[in-house]
Amino acid sequence: DAKTTQPNSMESNEEEPVHLPCNHSTISGTDYIHWYRQLPSQGPEYVIHGLTSNVNNRMASLAIAEDRKSSTLILHRATLRDAAVYYCILRDDTQGGSEKLVFGKGTKLTVNP
Amino acid sequence: DSGVTQTPKHLITATGQRVTLRCSPRSGDLSVYWYQQSLDQGLQFLIQYYNGEERAKGNILERFSAQQFPDLHSELNLSSLELGDSALYFCASSDTGAILPPLHFGNGTRLTVT
């Protein structure tokens, strides 16, 4: 599985935007970029995913670099509820039948009131 | 609420014992995944079932086994338990009709081995 690199931790203030970076310099053409988050005492939760173009949904935006070697998850206005560990994961749609996720260490986001 | 139900929420048992963790996937989801999360190892993929058949295997110990039943619920059996098996065990499900569908996780079973 292709590797991603994320900062161990980040801090933000409530109601400010948050940009969570992810490096994936060995990404292949068939890798999709997925983001999940894990709130305290809960299971991981799907946030967003993309291949080449920037993506928006009700939770966040995903900005993908033109060379696809990095991406940024954008939370437009952080709330206390957004405090979680955020995981950037590459998923290959040609992996021969298994859709499993391979989690790294993620970025622990702290949101200050 | 993800729609994935795991029982029990907490389990405390002694070394050498055997336990069974249960997972009910979201309605209509054919795939079930099991993950283990410990403090030092992070989230580790154990095994995936699709419509009753094993589809992928990860870092699952020989002392552990799983199955998916015709009603699509799944059970993870852990035997000859050791202190190091203490962890959170998550089940997830997905709709494999889509390409790379999101996984929906339950809130886990916290296993403590004493």
PDB file of C-alpha atoms in Angstrom, chain A residues 38-74:
ATOM      1  CA  GLN A  38     -11.791   9.261  14.558  1.00  0.00           C
ATOM      2  CA  LEU A  39     -13.445  11.175  17.357  1.00  0.00           C
ATOM      3  CA  PRO A  40     -12.595  10.186  20.935  1.00  0.00           C
ATOM      4  CA  SER A  41     -14.191   6.890  21.969  1.00  0.00           C
ATOM      5  CA  GLN A  42     -15.712   6.310  18.531  1.00  0.00           C
ATOM      6  CA  GLY A  43     -14.946   4.336  15.409  1.00  0.00           C
ATOM      7  CA  PRO A  44     -13.424   6.035  12.358  1.00  0.00           C
ATOM      8  CA  GLU A  45     -15.766   8.087  10.217  1.00  0.00           C
ATOM      9  CA  TYR A  46     -15.548   8.718   6.470  1.00  0.00           C
ATOM     10  CA  VAL A  47     -14.915  12.381   5.621  1.00  0.00           C
ATOM     11  CA  ILE A  48     -14.179  12.759   1.908  1.00  0.00           C
ATOM     12  CA  HIS A  49     -12.260  11.279  -1.011  1.00  0.00           C
ATOM     13  CA  GLY A  50     -10.956  12.291  -4.427  1.00  0.00           C
ATOM     14  CA  LEU A  51      -8.771  11.261  -7.339  1.00  0.00           C
ATOM     15  CA  THR A  52      -7.548  14.341  -9.192  1.00  0.00           C
ATOM     16  CA  SER A  53     -10.006  17.202  -8.840  1.00  0.00           C
ATOM     17  CA  ASN A  54     -10.781  19.147  -5.706  1.00  0.00           C
ATOM     18  CA  VAL A  55     -13.848  17.874  -3.895  1.00  0.00           C
ATOM     19  CA  ASN A  56     -16.364  19.462  -1.545  1.00  0.00           C
ATOM     20  CA  ASN A  57     -18.999  17.938   0.694  1.00  0.00           C
ATOM     21  CA  ARG A  58     -20.957  19.013   3.751  1.00  0.00           C
ATOM     22  CA  MET A  59     -18.120  18.064   6.078  1.00  0.00           C
ATOM     23  CA  ALA A  60     -15.002  19.355   4.358  1.00  0.00           C
ATOM     24  CA  SER A  61     -13.107  20.173   1.179  1.00  0.00           C
ATOM     25  CA  LEU A  62     -10.245  18.218  -0.327  1.00  0.00           C
ATOM     26  CA  ALA A  63      -7.609  20.081  -2.299  1.00  0.00           C
ATOM     27  CA  ILE A  64      -5.353  17.865  -4.407  1.00  0.00           C
ATOM     28  CA  ALA A  65      -2.070  19.126  -5.814  1.00  0.00           C
ATOM     29  CA  GLU A  66      -1.695  19.085  -9.577  1.00  0.00           C
ATOM     30  CA  ASP A  67       1.029  16.410  -9.399  1.00  0.00           C
ATOM     31  CA  ARG A  68      -1.094  14.487  -6.823  1.00  0.00           C
ATOM     32  CA  LYS A  69       1.883  14.107  -4.509  1.00  0.00           C
ATOM     33  CA  SER A  70       0.137  15.979  -1.742  1.00  0.00           C
ATOM     34  CA  SER A  71      -3.352  16.918  -0.628  1.00  0.00           C
ATOM     35  CA  THR A  72      -4.988  19.084   2.017  1.00  0.00           C
ATOM     36  CA  LEU A  73      -8.145  18.481   3.960  1.00  0.00           C
ATOM     37  CA  ILE A  74      -9.865  21.767   4.691  1.00  0.00           C
TER      38      ILE A  74
END
